[in-house]
Short mmCIF file of C-alpha atoms in Angstrom, two decimals:
data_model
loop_
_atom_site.label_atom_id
_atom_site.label_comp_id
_atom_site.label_asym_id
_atom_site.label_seq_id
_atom_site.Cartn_x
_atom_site.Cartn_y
_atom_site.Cartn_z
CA UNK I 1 -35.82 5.70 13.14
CA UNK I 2 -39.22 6.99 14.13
CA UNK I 3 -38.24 9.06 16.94
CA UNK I 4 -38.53 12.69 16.58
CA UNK I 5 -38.16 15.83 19.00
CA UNK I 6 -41.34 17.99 18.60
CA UNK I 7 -41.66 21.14 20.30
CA UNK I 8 -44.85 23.25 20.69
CA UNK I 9 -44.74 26.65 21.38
CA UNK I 10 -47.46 28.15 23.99
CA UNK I 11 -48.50 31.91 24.63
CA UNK I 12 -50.48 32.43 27.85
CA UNK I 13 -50.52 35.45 30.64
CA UNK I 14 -48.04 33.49 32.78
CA UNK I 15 -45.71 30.89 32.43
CA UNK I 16 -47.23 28.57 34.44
CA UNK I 17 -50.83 28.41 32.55
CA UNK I 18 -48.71 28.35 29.29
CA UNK I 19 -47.05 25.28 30.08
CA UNK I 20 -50.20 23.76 31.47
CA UNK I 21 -51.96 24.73 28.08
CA UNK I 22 -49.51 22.82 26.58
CA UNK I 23 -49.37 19.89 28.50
CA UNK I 24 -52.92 19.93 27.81
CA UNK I 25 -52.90 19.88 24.22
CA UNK I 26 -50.39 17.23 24.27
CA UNK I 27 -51.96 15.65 26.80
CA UNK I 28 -48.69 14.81 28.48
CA UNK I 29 -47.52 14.83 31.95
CA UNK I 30 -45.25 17.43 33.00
CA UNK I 31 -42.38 14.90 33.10
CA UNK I 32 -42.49 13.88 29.63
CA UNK I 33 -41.14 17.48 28.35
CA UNK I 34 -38.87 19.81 28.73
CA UNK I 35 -39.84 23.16 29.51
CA UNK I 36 -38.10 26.23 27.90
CA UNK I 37 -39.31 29.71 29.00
CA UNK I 38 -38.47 31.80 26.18
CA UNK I 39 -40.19 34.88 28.08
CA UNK I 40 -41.62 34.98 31.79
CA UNK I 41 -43.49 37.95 30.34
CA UNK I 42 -44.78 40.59 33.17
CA UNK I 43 -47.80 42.18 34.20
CA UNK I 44 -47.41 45.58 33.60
CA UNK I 45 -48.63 48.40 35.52
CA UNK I 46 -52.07 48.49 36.28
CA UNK I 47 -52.90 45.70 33.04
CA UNK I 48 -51.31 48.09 31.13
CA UNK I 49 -48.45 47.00 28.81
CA UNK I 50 -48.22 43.58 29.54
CA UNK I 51 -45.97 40.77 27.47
CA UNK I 52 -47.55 37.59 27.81
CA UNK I 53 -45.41 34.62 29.02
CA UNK I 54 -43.97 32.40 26.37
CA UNK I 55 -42.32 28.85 26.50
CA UNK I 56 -41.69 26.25 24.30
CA UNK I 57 -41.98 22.50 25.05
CA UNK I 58 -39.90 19.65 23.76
CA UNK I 59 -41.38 16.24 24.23
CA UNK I 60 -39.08 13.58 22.84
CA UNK I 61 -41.43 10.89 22.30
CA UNK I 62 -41.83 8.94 18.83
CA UNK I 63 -44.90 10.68 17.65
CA UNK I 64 -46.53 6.93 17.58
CA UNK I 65 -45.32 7.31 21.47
CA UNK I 66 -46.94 10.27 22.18
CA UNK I 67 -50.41 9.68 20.64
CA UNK I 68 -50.74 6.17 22.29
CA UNK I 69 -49.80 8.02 25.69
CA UNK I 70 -51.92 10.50 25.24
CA UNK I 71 -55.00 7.74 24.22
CA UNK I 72 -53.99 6.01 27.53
CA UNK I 73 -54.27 9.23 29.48
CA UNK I 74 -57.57 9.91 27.68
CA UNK I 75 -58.95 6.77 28.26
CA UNK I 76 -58.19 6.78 31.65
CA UNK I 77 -60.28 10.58 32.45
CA UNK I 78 -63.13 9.44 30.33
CA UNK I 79 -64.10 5.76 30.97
CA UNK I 80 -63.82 6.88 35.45
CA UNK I 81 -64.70 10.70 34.85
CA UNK I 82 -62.07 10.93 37.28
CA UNK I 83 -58.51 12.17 37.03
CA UNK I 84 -55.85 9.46 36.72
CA UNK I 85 -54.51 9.72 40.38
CA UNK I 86 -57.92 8.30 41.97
CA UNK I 87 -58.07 6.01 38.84
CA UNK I 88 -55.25 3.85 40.55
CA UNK I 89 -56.43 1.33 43.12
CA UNK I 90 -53.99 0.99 46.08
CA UNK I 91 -53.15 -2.50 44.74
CA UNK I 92 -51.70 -0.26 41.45
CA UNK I 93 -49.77 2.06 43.77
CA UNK I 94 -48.19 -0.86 45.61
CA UNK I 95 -47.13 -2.59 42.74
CA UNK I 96 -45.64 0.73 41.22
CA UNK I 97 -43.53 1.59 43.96
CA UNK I 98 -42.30 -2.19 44.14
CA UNK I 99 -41.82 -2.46 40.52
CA UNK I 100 -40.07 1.24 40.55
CA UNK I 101 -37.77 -0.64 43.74
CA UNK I 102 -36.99 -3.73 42.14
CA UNK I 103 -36.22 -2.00 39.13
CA UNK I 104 -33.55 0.52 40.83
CA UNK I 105 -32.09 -2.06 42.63
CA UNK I 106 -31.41 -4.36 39.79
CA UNK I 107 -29.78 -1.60 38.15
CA UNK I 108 -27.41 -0.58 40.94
CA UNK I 109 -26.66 -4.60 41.38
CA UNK I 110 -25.06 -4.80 37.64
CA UNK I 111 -23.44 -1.50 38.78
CA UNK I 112 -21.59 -3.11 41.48
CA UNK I 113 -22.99 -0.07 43.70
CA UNK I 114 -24.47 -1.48 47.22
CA UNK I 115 -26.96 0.49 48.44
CA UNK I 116 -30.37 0.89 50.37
CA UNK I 117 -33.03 2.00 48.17
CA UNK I 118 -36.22 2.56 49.21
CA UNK I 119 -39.67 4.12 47.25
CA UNK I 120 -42.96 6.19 48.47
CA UNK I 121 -45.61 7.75 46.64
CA UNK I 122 -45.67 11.69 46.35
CA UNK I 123 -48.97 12.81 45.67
CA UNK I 124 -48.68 16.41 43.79
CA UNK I 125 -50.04 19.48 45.13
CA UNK I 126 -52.30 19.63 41.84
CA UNK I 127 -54.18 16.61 41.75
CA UNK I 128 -54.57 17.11 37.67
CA UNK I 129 -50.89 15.66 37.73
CA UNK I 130 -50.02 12.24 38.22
CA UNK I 131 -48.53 11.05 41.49
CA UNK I 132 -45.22 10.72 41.49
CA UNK I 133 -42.94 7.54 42.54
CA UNK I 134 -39.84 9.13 44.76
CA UNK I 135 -36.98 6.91 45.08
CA UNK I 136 -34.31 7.33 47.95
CA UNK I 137 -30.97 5.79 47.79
CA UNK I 138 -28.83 5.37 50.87
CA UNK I 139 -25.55 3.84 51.48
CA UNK I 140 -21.81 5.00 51.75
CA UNK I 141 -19.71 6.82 49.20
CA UNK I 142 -22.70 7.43 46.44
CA UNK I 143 -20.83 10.14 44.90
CA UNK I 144 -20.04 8.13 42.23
CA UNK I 145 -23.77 7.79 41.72
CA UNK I 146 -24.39 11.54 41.41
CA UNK I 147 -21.24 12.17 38.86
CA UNK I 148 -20.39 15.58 36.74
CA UNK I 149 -23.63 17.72 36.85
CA UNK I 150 -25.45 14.92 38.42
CA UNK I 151 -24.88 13.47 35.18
CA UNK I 152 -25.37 9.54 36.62
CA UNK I 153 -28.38 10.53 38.86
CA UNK I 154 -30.03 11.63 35.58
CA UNK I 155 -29.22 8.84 33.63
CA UNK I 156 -30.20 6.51 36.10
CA UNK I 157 -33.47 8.19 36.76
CA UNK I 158 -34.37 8.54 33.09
CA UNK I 159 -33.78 4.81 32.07
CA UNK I 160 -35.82 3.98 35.35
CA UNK I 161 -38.46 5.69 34.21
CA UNK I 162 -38.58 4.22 30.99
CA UNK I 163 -38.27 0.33 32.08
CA UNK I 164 -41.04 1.43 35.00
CA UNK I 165 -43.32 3.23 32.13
CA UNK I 166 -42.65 0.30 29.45
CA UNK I 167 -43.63 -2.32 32.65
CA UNK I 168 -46.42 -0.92 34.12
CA UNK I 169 -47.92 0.33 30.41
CA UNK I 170 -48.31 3.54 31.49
CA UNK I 171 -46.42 6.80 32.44
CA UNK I 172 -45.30 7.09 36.02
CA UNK I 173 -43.30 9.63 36.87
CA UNK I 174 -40.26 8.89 38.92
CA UNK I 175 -38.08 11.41 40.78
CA UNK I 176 -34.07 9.75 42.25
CA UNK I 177 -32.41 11.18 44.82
CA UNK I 178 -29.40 10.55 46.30
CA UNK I 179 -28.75 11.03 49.99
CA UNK I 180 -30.46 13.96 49.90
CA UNK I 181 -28.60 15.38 46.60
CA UNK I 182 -31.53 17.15 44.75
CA UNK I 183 -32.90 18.53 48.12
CA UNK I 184 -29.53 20.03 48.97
CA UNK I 185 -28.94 20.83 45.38
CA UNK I 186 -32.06 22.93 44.89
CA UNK I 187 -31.63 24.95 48.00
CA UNK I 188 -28.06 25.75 46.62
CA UNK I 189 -29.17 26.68 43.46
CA UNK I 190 -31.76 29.10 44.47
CA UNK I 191 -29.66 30.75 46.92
CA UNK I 192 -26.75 30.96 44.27
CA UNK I 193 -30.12 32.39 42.05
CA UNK I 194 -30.56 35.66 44.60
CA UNK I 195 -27.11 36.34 44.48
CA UNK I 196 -26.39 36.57 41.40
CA UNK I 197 -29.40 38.21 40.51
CA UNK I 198 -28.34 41.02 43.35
CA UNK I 199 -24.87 41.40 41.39
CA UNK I 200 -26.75 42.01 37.88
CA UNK I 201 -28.55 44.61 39.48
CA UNK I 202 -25.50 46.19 41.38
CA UNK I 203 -22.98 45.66 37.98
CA UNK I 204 -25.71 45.77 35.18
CA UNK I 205 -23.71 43.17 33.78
CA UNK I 206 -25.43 39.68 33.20
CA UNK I 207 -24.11 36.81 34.78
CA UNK I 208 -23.52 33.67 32.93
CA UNK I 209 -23.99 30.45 34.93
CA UNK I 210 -21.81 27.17 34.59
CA UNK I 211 -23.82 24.31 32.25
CA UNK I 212 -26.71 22.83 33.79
CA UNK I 213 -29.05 20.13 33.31
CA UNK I 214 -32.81 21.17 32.42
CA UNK I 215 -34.25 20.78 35.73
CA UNK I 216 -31.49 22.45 37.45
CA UNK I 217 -31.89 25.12 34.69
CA UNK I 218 -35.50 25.13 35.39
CA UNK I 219 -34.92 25.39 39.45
CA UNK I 220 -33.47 28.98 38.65
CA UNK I 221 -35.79 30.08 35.87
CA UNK I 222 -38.42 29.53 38.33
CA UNK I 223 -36.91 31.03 41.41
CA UNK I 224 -35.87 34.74 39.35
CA UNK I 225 -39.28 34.20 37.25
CA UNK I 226 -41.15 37.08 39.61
CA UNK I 227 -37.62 39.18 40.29
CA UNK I 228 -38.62 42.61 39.94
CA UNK I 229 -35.54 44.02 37.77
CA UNK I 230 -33.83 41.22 36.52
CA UNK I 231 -34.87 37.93 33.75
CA UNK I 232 -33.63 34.82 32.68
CA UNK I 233 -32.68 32.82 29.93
CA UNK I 234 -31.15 29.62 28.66
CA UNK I 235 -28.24 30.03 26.11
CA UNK I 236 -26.46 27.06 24.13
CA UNK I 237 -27.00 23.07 23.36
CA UNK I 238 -27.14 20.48 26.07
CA UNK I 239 -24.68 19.47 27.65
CA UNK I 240 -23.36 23.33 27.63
CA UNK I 241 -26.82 24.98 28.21
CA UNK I 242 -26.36 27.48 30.26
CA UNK I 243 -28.72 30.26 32.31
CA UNK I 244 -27.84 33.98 31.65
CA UNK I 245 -29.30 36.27 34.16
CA UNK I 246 -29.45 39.90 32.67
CA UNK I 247 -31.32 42.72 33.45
CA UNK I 248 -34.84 43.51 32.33
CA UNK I 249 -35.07 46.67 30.06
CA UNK L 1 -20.99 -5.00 32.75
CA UNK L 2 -22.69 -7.00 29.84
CA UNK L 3 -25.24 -7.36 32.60
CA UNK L 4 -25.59 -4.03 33.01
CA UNK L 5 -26.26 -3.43 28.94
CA UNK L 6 -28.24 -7.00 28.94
CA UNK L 7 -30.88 -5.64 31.50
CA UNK L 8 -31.51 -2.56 30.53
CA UNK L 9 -31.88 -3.60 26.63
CA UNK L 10 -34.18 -6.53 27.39
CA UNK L 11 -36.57 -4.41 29.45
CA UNK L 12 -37.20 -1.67 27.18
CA UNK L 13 -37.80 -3.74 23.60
CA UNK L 14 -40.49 -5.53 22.43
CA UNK L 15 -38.51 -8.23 21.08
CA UNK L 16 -36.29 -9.77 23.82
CA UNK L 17 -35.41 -12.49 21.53
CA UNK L 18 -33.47 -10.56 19.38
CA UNK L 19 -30.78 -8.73 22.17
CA UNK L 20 -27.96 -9.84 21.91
CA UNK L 21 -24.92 -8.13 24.34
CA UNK L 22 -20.84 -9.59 23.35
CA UNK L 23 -18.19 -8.21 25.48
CA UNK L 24 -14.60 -7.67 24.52
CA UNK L 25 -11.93 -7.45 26.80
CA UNK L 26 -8.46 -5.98 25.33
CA UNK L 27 -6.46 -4.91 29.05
CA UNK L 28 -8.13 -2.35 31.05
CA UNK L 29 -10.25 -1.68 27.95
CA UNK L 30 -13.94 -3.28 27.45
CA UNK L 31 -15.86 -3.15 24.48
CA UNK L 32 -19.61 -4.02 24.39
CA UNK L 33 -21.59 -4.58 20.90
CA UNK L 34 -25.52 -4.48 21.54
CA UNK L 35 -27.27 -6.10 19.11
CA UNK L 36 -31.45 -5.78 19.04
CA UNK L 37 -34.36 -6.08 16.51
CA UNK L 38 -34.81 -3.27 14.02
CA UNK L 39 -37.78 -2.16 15.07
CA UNK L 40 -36.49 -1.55 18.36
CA UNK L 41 -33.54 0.17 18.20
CA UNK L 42 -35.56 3.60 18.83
CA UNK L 43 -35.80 2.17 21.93
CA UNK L 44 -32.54 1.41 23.13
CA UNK L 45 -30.97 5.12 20.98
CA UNK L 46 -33.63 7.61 21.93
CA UNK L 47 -34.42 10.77 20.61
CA UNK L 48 -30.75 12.21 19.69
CA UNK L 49 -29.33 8.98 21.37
CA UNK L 50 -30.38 9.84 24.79
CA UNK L 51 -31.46 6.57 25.70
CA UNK L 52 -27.70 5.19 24.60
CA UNK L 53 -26.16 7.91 26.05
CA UNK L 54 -27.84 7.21 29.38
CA UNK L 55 -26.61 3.29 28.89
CA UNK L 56 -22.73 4.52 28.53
CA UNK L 57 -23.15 7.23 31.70
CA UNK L 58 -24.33 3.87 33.87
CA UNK L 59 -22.08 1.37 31.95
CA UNK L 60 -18.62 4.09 33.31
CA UNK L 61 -19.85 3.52 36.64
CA UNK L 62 -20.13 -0.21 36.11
CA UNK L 63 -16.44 -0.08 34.89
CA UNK L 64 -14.82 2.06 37.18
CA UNK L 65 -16.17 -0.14 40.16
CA UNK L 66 -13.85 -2.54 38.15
CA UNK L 67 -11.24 -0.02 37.14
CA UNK L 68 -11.63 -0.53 33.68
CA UNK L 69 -13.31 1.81 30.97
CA UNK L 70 -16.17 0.70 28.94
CA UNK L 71 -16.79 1.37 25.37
CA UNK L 72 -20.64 0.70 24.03
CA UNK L 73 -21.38 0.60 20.71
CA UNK L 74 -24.75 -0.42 18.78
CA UNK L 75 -24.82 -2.38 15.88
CA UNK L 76 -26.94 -2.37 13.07
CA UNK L 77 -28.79 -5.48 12.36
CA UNK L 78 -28.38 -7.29 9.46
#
């Protein structure tokens, strides 16, 4: 076997410039890790006393994998001095999002699951990243589609994205949602975030959330990451990771 | 089912001639072998089997639209 999981720790003022550091290095797109904060770190009072942001990323890519990614990625900045998103032609963004289609719809076919499914491009708020291919599935009773934990949207999304990436030669991040599931989802989760971050404060005690995928897990880290009084962090081995809220000392 | 596996294997290796999907059927109970190249069964386990364990999340769906429960196992090649 020549897959490995590498991780690469980061250190930067805040947690978003650490992870982009690290993509950097790696010269990955965001997709292709997981993100761990291991400390949101905080600012201090007046620059004084300070802890910079830590988190660690775990890219799960043969390291053959990763280098030839990152050569593609390269190649693509330096031979159009342009980042990759205006590097695709329209013709290339067409036949992503049909490929990406076809794809998701042969898959649900040999599931027996009928269903609408339809793709568009969503072009990130930081052009640095590459545009990402959203697919929307429609249809009646999809709940079996979503599963435990959204266990079956995952799955489906992740082997999508690596029969799309092996296709097309390249990484394209795509994003699967389910009548609305992750939109809905998301919104839940933060809210569920504030609350439970209100009864730390109130108890002192931390709170100990039910397992969670990684971007789920992420969704929360993110939402509590400026919370004046309370922090986050992920505790246990996938499937059972799980997001403590606790107070900050 | 087999489709299901069959699909998914022969678009992620390099060597399509070498995939290879049986299917066993013993009541309600299915069992799948996958067969594929050496050099590609990275591709179809994953780092810590999360490409396989992805298969067997879609292949339960597969089965329970049939109310049966699928089993998928990857062979070694010889």
């Amino acid at each position: 076997m020549t897959e490995e999981k590498s991780t690469l720790e980061i250190i930067a003022p805040t947690v978003e410039e650490a992870v982009e550091r690290g993509l950097d290095q790696l010269g990955l797109p965001r997709d292709a890790v997981d993100v761990e904060i291991l400390d949101t770190g905080s600012r201090g009072v007046f620059g004084l006393g300070g802890r910079q942001a830590r988190v660690r990323l775990t890219f799960g890519f043969s390291k053959t994998e990763a280098a030839e990614m990152r050569r593609d990625v390269e190649e693509e900045l330096f031979a159009t001095g342009a980042p990759p998103k205006t590097a695709l032609t329209l013709d290339e963004e067409d036949r992503s999002l049909k490929l990406t289609t076809m794809v998701v719809r042969d898959l649900l076919e040999r599931m027996k699951v009928r269903a609408k499914v339809s793709a568009s491009y969503l072009q990130p708020a930081d052009p640095k990243e590459a545009p990402t291919v959203m697919v929307d599935i429609q249809g009646n009773d999809l709940s079996i589609l979503i599963g435990r934990r959204s266990e079956t949207i995952n799955a489906l999304q992740y082997i999508t994205n690596l029969i799309v990436g092996k296709e097309l030669g390249r990484w394209v991040p795509v994003l699967i949602d389910v009548q609305g599931y992750r939109t809905r989802r998301e919104r839940q989760l933060r809210a569920m975030a504030h609350r439970l971050a209100e009864q730390v404060v109130q108890t002192g005690r931390p709170q100990v959330l039910e397992p969670m995928p990684a971007n789920e897990r992420r969704t929360i880290h993110l939402e509590l990451r400026d919370h004046p009084l309370v922090k986050t962090e992920s505790v246990g081995e996938d499937p059972n990771r799980k997001v403590t809220i606790l107070l900050k000392k | 089912m087999k489709e299901l596996i069959e699909y998914i294997a022969l678009s992620l290796v390099d060597d399509a001639t070498q995939v290879q999907v049986k299917q066993e059927k013993i009541g309600n109970k299915v069992r799948l072998e996958l067969k594929v190249a050496r050099e590609d069964m990275g591709r179809v386990i994953g780092k810590s089997g999360k490409v396989a364990t992805a298969m067997r999340v879609l292949l339960r769906v597969a089965a329970a639209r049939e109310g049966k429960q699928a089993n998928l196992e990857i062979a070694e090649p010889r």
